[in-house]
mmCIF file of C-alpha atoms in Angstrom:
data_model
loop_
_atom_site.group_PDB
_atom_site.id
_atom_site.type_symbol
_atom_site.label_atom_id
_atom_site.label_comp_id
_atom_site.label_asym_id
_atom_site.label_seq_id
_atom_site.Cartn_x
_atom_site.Cartn_y
_atom_site.Cartn_z
ATOM 1 C CA UNK A 33 131.629 84.800 107.004
ATOM 2 C CA UNK A 34 133.730 86.239 109.815
ATOM 3 C CA UNK A 35 133.618 89.759 111.201
ATOM 4 C CA UNK A 36 136.608 90.898 109.138
ATOM 5 C CA UNK A 37 135.074 89.505 105.978
ATOM 6 C CA UNK A 38 131.788 91.261 106.721
ATOM 7 C CA UNK A 39 133.577 94.546 107.374
ATOM 8 C CA UNK A 40 135.371 94.214 104.045
ATOM 9 C CA UNK A 41 132.078 93.625 102.242
ATOM 10 C CA UNK A 42 130.609 96.654 103.991
ATOM 11 C CA UNK A 43 133.463 98.830 102.754
ATOM 12 C CA UNK A 44 133.134 97.393 99.251
ATOM 13 C CA UNK A 45 129.426 98.197 99.223
ATOM 14 C CA UNK A 46 129.980 101.821 100.243
ATOM 15 C CA UNK A 47 132.655 102.151 97.542
ATOM 16 C CA UNK A 48 130.236 100.833 94.929
ATOM 17 C CA UNK A 49 127.502 103.128 96.242
ATOM 18 C CA UNK A 50 129.794 106.161 95.980
ATOM 19 C CA UNK A 51 130.684 105.361 92.361
ATOM 20 C CA UNK A 52 127.056 104.582 91.470
ATOM 21 C CA UNK A 53 125.861 107.777 93.152
ATOM 22 C CA UNK A 54 128.375 109.874 91.235
ATOM 23 C CA UNK A 55 127.393 108.194 87.960
ATOM 24 C CA UNK A 56 123.726 108.824 88.726
ATOM 25 C CA UNK A 57 124.299 112.531 89.355
ATOM 26 C CA UNK A 58 126.209 112.844 86.099
ATOM 27 C CA UNK A 59 123.288 111.186 84.325
ATOM 28 C CA UNK A 60 120.821 113.488 86.087
ATOM 29 C CA UNK A 61 122.532 116.577 84.694
ATOM 30 C CA UNK A 62 123.125 115.034 81.276
ATOM 31 C CA UNK A 63 119.786 113.314 80.632
ATOM 32 C CA UNK A 64 116.352 114.907 81.099
ATOM 33 C CA UNK A 65 114.818 111.415 81.014
ATOM 34 C CA UNK A 66 116.897 110.238 83.975
ATOM 35 C CA UNK A 67 116.245 113.475 85.823
ATOM 36 C CA UNK A 68 112.483 113.226 85.326
ATOM 37 C CA UNK A 69 112.268 109.522 86.226
ATOM 38 C CA UNK A 70 114.289 109.829 89.423
ATOM 39 C CA UNK A 71 113.797 113.408 90.638
ATOM 40 C CA UNK A 72 110.609 114.563 88.979
ATOM 41 C CA UNK A 73 110.263 118.351 89.228
ATOM 42 C CA UNK A 74 112.716 118.718 92.107
ATOM 43 C CA UNK A 75 115.554 121.177 91.561
ATOM 44 C CA UNK A 76 118.597 118.958 90.865
ATOM 45 C CA UNK A 77 121.071 121.672 91.911
ATOM 46 C CA UNK A 78 119.427 122.097 95.301
ATOM 47 C CA UNK A 79 119.207 118.342 95.893
ATOM 48 C CA UNK A 80 122.793 117.794 94.744
ATOM 49 C CA UNK A 81 124.033 120.428 97.186
ATOM 50 C CA UNK A 82 123.027 118.095 100.026
ATOM 51 C CA UNK A 83 123.195 114.676 98.387
ATOM 52 C CA UNK A 84 126.659 114.830 96.856
ATOM 53 C CA UNK A 85 128.491 115.518 100.140
ATOM 54 C CA UNK A 86 126.274 113.347 102.348
ATOM 55 C CA UNK A 87 125.591 110.431 100.007
ATOM 56 C CA UNK A 88 128.365 110.307 97.394
ATOM 57 C CA UNK A 89 131.290 111.679 99.384
ATOM 58 C CA UNK A 90 130.004 110.158 102.624
ATOM 59 C CA UNK A 91 129.839 106.708 101.024
ATOM 60 C CA UNK A 92 133.317 107.210 99.559
ATOM 61 C CA UNK A 93 134.781 108.051 102.970
ATOM 62 C CA UNK A 94 132.892 105.096 104.516
ATOM 63 C CA UNK A 95 134.610 102.831 101.989
ATOM 64 C CA UNK A 96 137.853 103.529 103.876
ATOM 65 C CA UNK A 97 136.302 102.156 107.051
ATOM 66 C CA UNK A 98 135.267 105.428 108.683
ATOM 67 C CA UNK A 99 132.239 104.425 110.721
ATOM 68 C CA UNK A 100 130.971 107.943 111.341
ATOM 69 C CA UNK A 101 130.849 108.571 107.597
ATOM 70 C CA UNK A 102 129.005 105.288 107.100
ATOM 71 C CA UNK A 103 126.448 106.293 109.721
ATOM 72 C CA UNK A 104 125.941 109.716 108.111
ATOM 73 C CA UNK A 105 125.608 108.255 104.615
ATOM 74 C CA UNK A 106 123.177 105.605 105.808
ATOM 75 C CA UNK A 107 121.050 108.035 107.804
ATOM 76 C CA UNK A 108 120.877 110.426 104.872
ATOM 77 C CA UNK A 109 119.956 107.620 102.467
ATOM 78 C CA UNK A 110 117.117 106.442 104.701
ATOM 79 C CA UNK A 111 115.864 110.014 105.123
ATOM 80 C CA UNK A 112 115.950 110.668 101.358
ATOM 81 C CA UNK A 113 114.152 107.394 100.635
ATOM 82 C CA UNK A 114 111.320 108.286 103.019
ATOM 83 C CA UNK A 115 111.045 111.877 101.794
ATOM 84 C CA UNK A 116 111.165 110.885 98.125
ATOM 85 C CA UNK A 117 108.511 108.206 98.694
ATOM 86 C CA UNK A 118 106.208 110.823 100.219
ATOM 87 C CA UNK A 119 106.932 113.225 97.355
ATOM 88 C CA UNK A 120 106.253 110.568 94.711
ATOM 89 C CA UNK A 121 103.043 109.469 96.405
ATOM 90 C CA UNK A 122 101.729 113.031 96.485
ATOM 91 C CA UNK A 123 102.882 114.134 93.029
ATOM 92 C CA UNK A 124 103.139 110.795 91.083
ATOM 93 C CA UNK A 125 106.683 111.866 90.077
ATOM 94 C CA UNK A 126 110.124 110.341 90.652
ATOM 95 C CA UNK A 127 108.830 106.806 91.198
ATOM 96 C CA UNK A 128 111.969 105.110 89.900
ATOM 97 C CA UNK A 129 114.036 107.341 92.163
ATOM 98 C CA UNK A 130 112.031 106.054 95.136
ATOM 99 C CA UNK A 131 112.782 102.436 94.266
ATOM 100 C CA UNK A 132 116.477 103.169 93.789
ATOM 101 C CA UNK A 133 116.726 104.981 97.112
ATOM 102 C CA UNK A 134 114.724 102.355 98.998
ATOM 103 C CA UNK A 135 117.115 99.680 97.732
ATOM 104 C CA UNK A 136 120.105 101.870 98.601
ATOM 105 C CA UNK A 137 118.718 102.528 102.082
ATOM 106 C CA UNK A 138 118.225 98.833 102.823
ATOM 107 C CA UNK A 139 121.669 97.894 101.523
ATOM 108 C CA UNK A 140 123.280 100.805 103.383
ATOM 109 C CA UNK A 141 121.785 99.634 106.681
ATOM 110 C CA UNK A 142 123.173 96.132 106.131
ATOM 111 C CA UNK A 143 126.579 97.513 105.098
ATOM 112 C CA UNK A 144 126.619 99.760 108.179
ATOM 113 C CA UNK A 145 126.017 96.755 110.431
ATOM 114 C CA UNK A 146 128.779 94.880 108.633
ATOM 115 C CA UNK A 147 131.164 97.764 109.134
ATOM 116 C CA UNK A 148 130.297 98.488 112.766
ATOM 117 C CA UNK A 149 129.445 95.076 114.199
ATOM 118 C CA UNK A 150 130.849 92.643 111.662
ATOM 119 C CA UNK A 151 127.415 91.095 111.181
ATOM 120 C CA UNK A 152 123.701 91.878 111.063
ATOM 121 C CA UNK A 153 122.062 91.295 114.482
ATOM 122 C CA UNK A 154 119.261 89.110 113.140
ATOM 123 C CA UNK A 155 118.628 87.731 116.625
ATOM 124 C CA UNK A 156 116.683 90.919 117.345
ATOM 125 C CA UNK A 157 113.916 89.586 115.087
ATOM 126 C CA UNK A 158 113.187 86.719 117.475
ATOM 127 C CA UNK A 159 113.021 88.712 120.688
ATOM 128 C CA UNK A 160 110.083 89.714 122.867
ATOM 129 C CA UNK A 161 106.723 88.483 121.532
ATOM 130 C CA UNK A 162 108.515 86.745 118.639
ATOM 131 C CA UNK A 163 110.867 84.725 120.845
ATOM 132 C CA UNK A 164 110.666 80.957 120.426
ATOM 133 C CA UNK A 165 108.600 79.366 123.183
ATOM 134 C CA UNK A 166 106.832 75.998 123.249
ATOM 135 C CA UNK A 167 103.040 75.962 123.449
ATOM 136 C CA UNK A 168 101.254 75.135 126.665
ATOM 137 C CA UNK A 169 100.903 71.398 127.147
ATOM 138 C CA UNK A 170 97.496 71.914 128.752
ATOM 139 C CA UNK A 171 95.874 72.979 125.495
ATOM 140 C CA UNK A 172 94.253 70.193 123.487
ATOM 141 C CA UNK A 173 94.561 69.361 119.807
ATOM 142 C CA UNK A 174 91.271 71.032 118.865
ATOM 143 C CA UNK A 175 92.348 74.257 120.557
ATOM 144 C CA UNK A 176 95.703 74.209 118.759
ATOM 145 C CA UNK A 177 94.036 73.636 115.387
ATOM 146 C CA UNK A 178 91.514 76.425 116.043
ATOM 147 C CA UNK A 179 94.274 78.824 117.114
ATOM 148 C CA UNK A 180 96.278 77.941 114.001
ATOM 149 C CA UNK A 181 93.323 78.608 111.705
ATOM 150 C CA UNK A 182 92.797 81.968 113.378
ATOM 151 C CA UNK A 183 96.464 82.794 112.859
ATOM 152 C CA UNK A 184 96.191 81.896 109.166
ATOM 153 C CA UNK A 185 93.230 84.225 108.703
ATOM 154 C CA UNK A 186 95.062 87.132 110.347
ATOM 155 C CA UNK A 187 98.421 86.591 108.672
ATOM 156 C CA UNK A 188 97.023 85.834 105.223
ATOM 157 C CA UNK A 189 94.685 88.818 105.466
ATOM 158 C CA UNK A 190 97.561 91.155 106.258
ATOM 159 C CA UNK A 191 100.410 89.736 104.163
ATOM 160 C CA UNK A 192 98.364 88.544 101.182
ATOM 161 C CA UNK A 193 95.642 91.204 101.003
ATOM 162 C CA UNK A 194 96.579 94.422 102.831
ATOM 163 C CA UNK A 195 100.282 94.649 101.952
ATOM 164 C CA UNK A 196 99.921 93.563 98.280
ATOM 165 C CA UNK A 197 97.010 95.957 97.789
ATOM 166 C CA UNK A 198 99.092 98.833 99.151
ATOM 167 C CA UNK A 199 102.112 97.892 97.036
ATOM 168 C CA UNK A 200 99.986 97.575 93.907
ATOM 169 C CA UNK A 201 98.468 100.998 94.560
ATOM 170 C CA UNK A 202 101.894 102.564 95.138
ATOM 171 C CA UNK A 203 103.181 100.939 91.972
ATOM 172 C CA UNK A 204 100.468 102.686 89.997
ATOM 173 C CA UNK A 205 100.833 105.918 91.935
ATOM 174 C CA UNK A 206 104.593 106.030 91.403
ATOM 175 C CA UNK A 207 104.128 105.134 87.719
ATOM 176 C CA UNK A 208 106.546 102.213 87.816
ATOM 177 C CA UNK A 209 104.096 99.495 86.701
ATOM 178 C CA UNK A 210 104.930 97.094 83.877
ATOM 179 C CA UNK A 211 102.549 95.065 81.726
ATOM 180 C CA UNK A 212 102.167 91.385 82.601
ATOM 181 C CA UNK A 213 101.259 88.750 79.992
ATOM 182 C CA UNK A 214 97.587 87.791 79.840
ATOM 183 C CA UNK A 215 98.322 84.316 81.198
ATOM 184 C CA UNK A 216 99.779 85.719 84.422
ATOM 185 C CA UNK A 217 96.448 86.184 86.241
ATOM 186 C CA UNK A 218 94.998 82.674 85.693
ATOM 187 C CA UNK A 219 98.396 81.116 86.360
ATOM 188 C CA UNK A 220 98.637 83.099 89.572
ATOM 189 C CA UNK A 221 95.160 81.974 90.631
ATOM 190 C CA UNK A 222 96.066 78.310 90.102
ATOM 191 C CA UNK A 223 99.310 78.780 92.033
ATOM 192 C CA UNK A 224 97.446 80.555 94.850
ATOM 193 C CA UNK A 225 94.986 77.667 95.209
ATOM 194 C CA UNK A 226 97.762 75.050 95.290
ATOM 195 C CA UNK A 227 99.939 77.055 97.679
ATOM 196 C CA UNK A 228 96.995 77.752 99.992
ATOM 197 C CA UNK A 229 96.153 74.050 100.094
ATOM 198 C CA UNK A 230 99.785 73.303 101.002
ATOM 199 C CA UNK A 231 99.716 76.002 103.693
ATOM 200 C CA UNK A 232 96.503 74.726 105.274
ATOM 201 C CA UNK A 233 97.676 71.095 105.147
ATOM 202 C CA UNK A 234 100.987 72.052 106.756
ATOM 203 C CA UNK A 235 99.318 74.156 109.453
ATOM 204 C CA UNK A 236 96.814 71.447 110.363
ATOM 205 C CA UNK A 237 99.564 68.808 110.452
ATOM 206 C CA UNK A 238 101.717 70.947 112.723
ATOM 207 C CA UNK A 239 98.925 71.837 115.140
ATOM 208 C CA UNK A 240 97.381 68.361 115.288
ATOM 209 C CA UNK A 241 100.553 66.282 115.622
ATOM 210 C CA UNK A 242 103.025 68.731 117.140
ATOM 211 C CA UNK A 243 101.026 70.007 120.091
ATOM 212 C CA UNK A 244 101.444 73.678 119.172
ATOM 213 C CA UNK A 245 100.982 76.307 116.479
ATOM 214 C CA UNK A 246 103.178 77.905 113.779
ATOM 215 C CA UNK A 247 103.646 81.057 115.889
ATOM 216 C CA UNK A 248 107.111 81.355 117.508
ATOM 217 C CA UNK A 249 105.471 82.168 120.846
ATOM 218 C CA UNK A 250 103.478 78.919 120.796
ATOM 219 C CA UNK A 251 105.638 76.389 118.988
ATOM 220 C CA UNK A 252 104.997 72.631 118.785
ATOM 221 C CA UNK A 253 106.203 70.457 121.645
ATOM 222 C CA UNK A 254 106.979 67.562 119.310
ATOM 223 C CA UNK A 255 109.047 67.537 116.135
ATOM 224 C CA UNK A 256 106.674 67.400 113.166
ATOM 225 C CA UNK A 257 107.830 65.152 110.317
ATOM 226 C CA UNK A 258 104.433 64.047 108.981
ATOM 227 C CA UNK A 259 102.339 65.275 106.057
ATOM 228 C CA UNK A 260 104.083 67.910 103.918
ATOM 229 C CA UNK A 261 106.938 67.969 106.419
ATOM 230 C CA UNK A 262 108.040 64.587 105.056
ATOM 231 C CA UNK A 263 109.017 66.292 101.793
ATOM 232 C CA UNK A 264 110.388 69.716 102.809
ATOM 233 C CA UNK A 265 111.357 71.078 106.211
ATOM 234 C CA UNK A 266 109.437 74.326 105.834
ATOM 235 C CA UNK A 267 106.325 73.748 103.730
ATOM 236 C CA UNK A 268 104.510 76.717 105.282
ATOM 237 C CA UNK A 269 107.294 79.051 104.171
ATOM 238 C CA UNK A 270 107.182 77.527 100.679
ATOM 239 C CA UNK A 271 103.412 78.038 100.653
ATOM 240 C CA UNK A 272 103.567 81.626 101.907
ATOM 241 C CA UNK A 273 106.203 82.722 99.404
ATOM 242 C CA UNK A 274 104.334 81.026 96.558
ATOM 243 C CA UNK A 275 101.112 82.705 97.674
ATOM 244 C CA UNK A 276 102.771 86.121 97.637
ATOM 245 C CA UNK A 277 104.137 85.594 94.131
ATOM 246 C CA UNK A 278 100.746 84.296 92.998
ATOM 247 C CA UNK A 279 98.947 87.373 94.319
ATOM 248 C CA UNK A 280 101.481 89.537 92.503
ATOM 249 C CA UNK A 281 100.762 87.697 89.259
ATOM 250 C CA UNK A 282 97.018 88.093 89.756
ATOM 251 C CA UNK A 283 97.372 91.826 90.439
ATOM 252 C CA UNK A 284 99.862 92.273 87.616
ATOM 253 C CA UNK A 285 102.256 93.857 90.094
ATOM 254 C CA UNK A 286 105.981 93.232 89.877
ATOM 255 C CA UNK A 287 106.441 95.011 93.205
ATOM 256 C CA UNK A 288 104.284 92.379 94.909
ATOM 257 C CA UNK A 289 106.287 89.589 93.258
ATOM 258 C CA UNK A 290 109.489 91.302 94.425
ATOM 259 C CA UNK A 291 107.953 91.598 97.916
ATOM 260 C CA UNK A 292 107.475 87.808 97.964
ATOM 261 C CA UNK A 293 111.043 87.190 96.805
ATOM 262 C CA UNK A 294 112.492 89.597 99.368
ATOM 263 C CA UNK A 295 110.351 87.961 102.034
ATOM 264 C CA UNK A 296 111.811 84.581 101.145
ATOM 265 C CA UNK A 297 115.364 85.938 101.425
ATOM 266 C CA UNK A 298 114.613 87.579 104.778
ATOM 267 C CA UNK A 299 113.081 84.398 106.137
ATOM 268 C CA UNK A 300 115.816 82.110 104.803
ATOM 269 C CA UNK A 301 118.805 84.140 105.963
ATOM 270 C CA UNK A 302 117.487 85.991 109.018
ATOM 271 C CA UNK A 303 114.763 83.857 110.630
ATOM 272 C CA UNK A 304 115.386 80.242 109.610
ATOM 273 C CA UNK A 305 118.856 79.916 111.225
ATOM 274 C CA UNK A 306 117.412 80.936 114.608
ATOM 275 C CA UNK A 307 114.392 78.686 114.211
ATOM 276 C CA UNK A 308 116.528 75.675 113.343
ATOM 277 C CA UNK A 309 118.936 76.429 116.176
ATOM 278 C CA UNK A 310 115.972 76.383 118.556
ATOM 279 C CA UNK A 311 114.713 73.102 117.094
ATOM 280 C CA UNK A 312 118.154 71.531 117.427
ATOM 281 C CA UNK A 313 118.381 72.733 121.018
ATOM 282 C CA UNK A 314 114.985 71.243 121.915
ATOM 283 C CA UNK A 315 114.994 68.038 119.866
ATOM 284 C CA UNK A 316 118.714 67.315 119.516
ATOM 285 C CA UNK A 317 119.710 64.300 117.435
ATOM 286 C CA UNK A 318 116.138 63.762 116.228
ATOM 287 C CA UNK A 319 116.133 67.115 114.462
ATOM 288 C CA UNK A 320 119.695 66.618 113.191
ATOM 289 C CA UNK A 321 118.649 63.389 111.465
ATOM 290 C CA UNK A 322 115.573 65.091 110.061
ATOM 291 C CA UNK A 323 117.619 68.030 108.725
ATOM 292 C CA UNK A 324 120.081 65.673 107.077
ATOM 293 C CA UNK A 325 117.369 63.659 105.325
ATOM 294 C CA UNK A 326 114.845 66.358 104.332
ATOM 295 C CA UNK A 327 115.752 69.512 102.421
ATOM 296 C CA UNK A 328 114.576 72.994 103.306
ATOM 297 C CA UNK A 329 113.127 74.109 99.950
ATOM 298 C CA UNK A 330 113.425 71.387 97.312
ATOM 299 C CA UNK A 331 111.637 68.073 97.964
ATOM 300 C CA UNK A 332 113.748 64.936 97.982
ATOM 301 C CA UNK A 333 111.500 62.238 96.585
#
């Protein structure tokens, strides 16, 4: 998608947001149920006095390509999302309003980038400590495997324990939980075991045969096409996303499942293109042949 196409999509998004925002405000004043679910005990007249001009009208003006209006609408949306999340966490009210505004804030930021720059600068993700660098060739296989296992403990502890626990707690606090079927927890446990086995096998294969670790700052010095990498190009990503969904099923938390899905989209569209560009730069035709013969997500038997 070119810059002009991205700018058009940004304008389309702001137009849709303006219409949706207006429809929501009409529903707020017409339906006590909508008002309670999205605003709680907040005074709708007072909130509308700020939100209608900054969010609804601002988004409408941004739809005509006015960048300043897009910046104002986006900034206001982010501010409201943060403030409403704090309000809902303290009072247990307006939980659905928080989710709506968080989604609107994220989409507004993307649309703003589309409108201003014609693209999202995803390269910023792989800068600084996250820049792609090969591992030191002086470190042996045992050291690489040990470093990889340490990384797994840290990353799994944070992304599979800390973050899901917080999301599950917020889901209950915001009163947006839904009931999962009874089979969800044991199914999630089985999926977690299988995905963890795949993750460990992939990590050990990478660190033992590639001369590096999964971290971008200490990447393998050799292209890894053994073990699980014979079947999919990114088995660790497949494992991590499956683990996140499995934890969500075990906790009975749809927010955690959504967190895993959103993580997969972020990785696939923001991180993977830069990672594969780096691999192609370092390994050339060898990686090109590998990419042509092995799929990213779905195994080719």
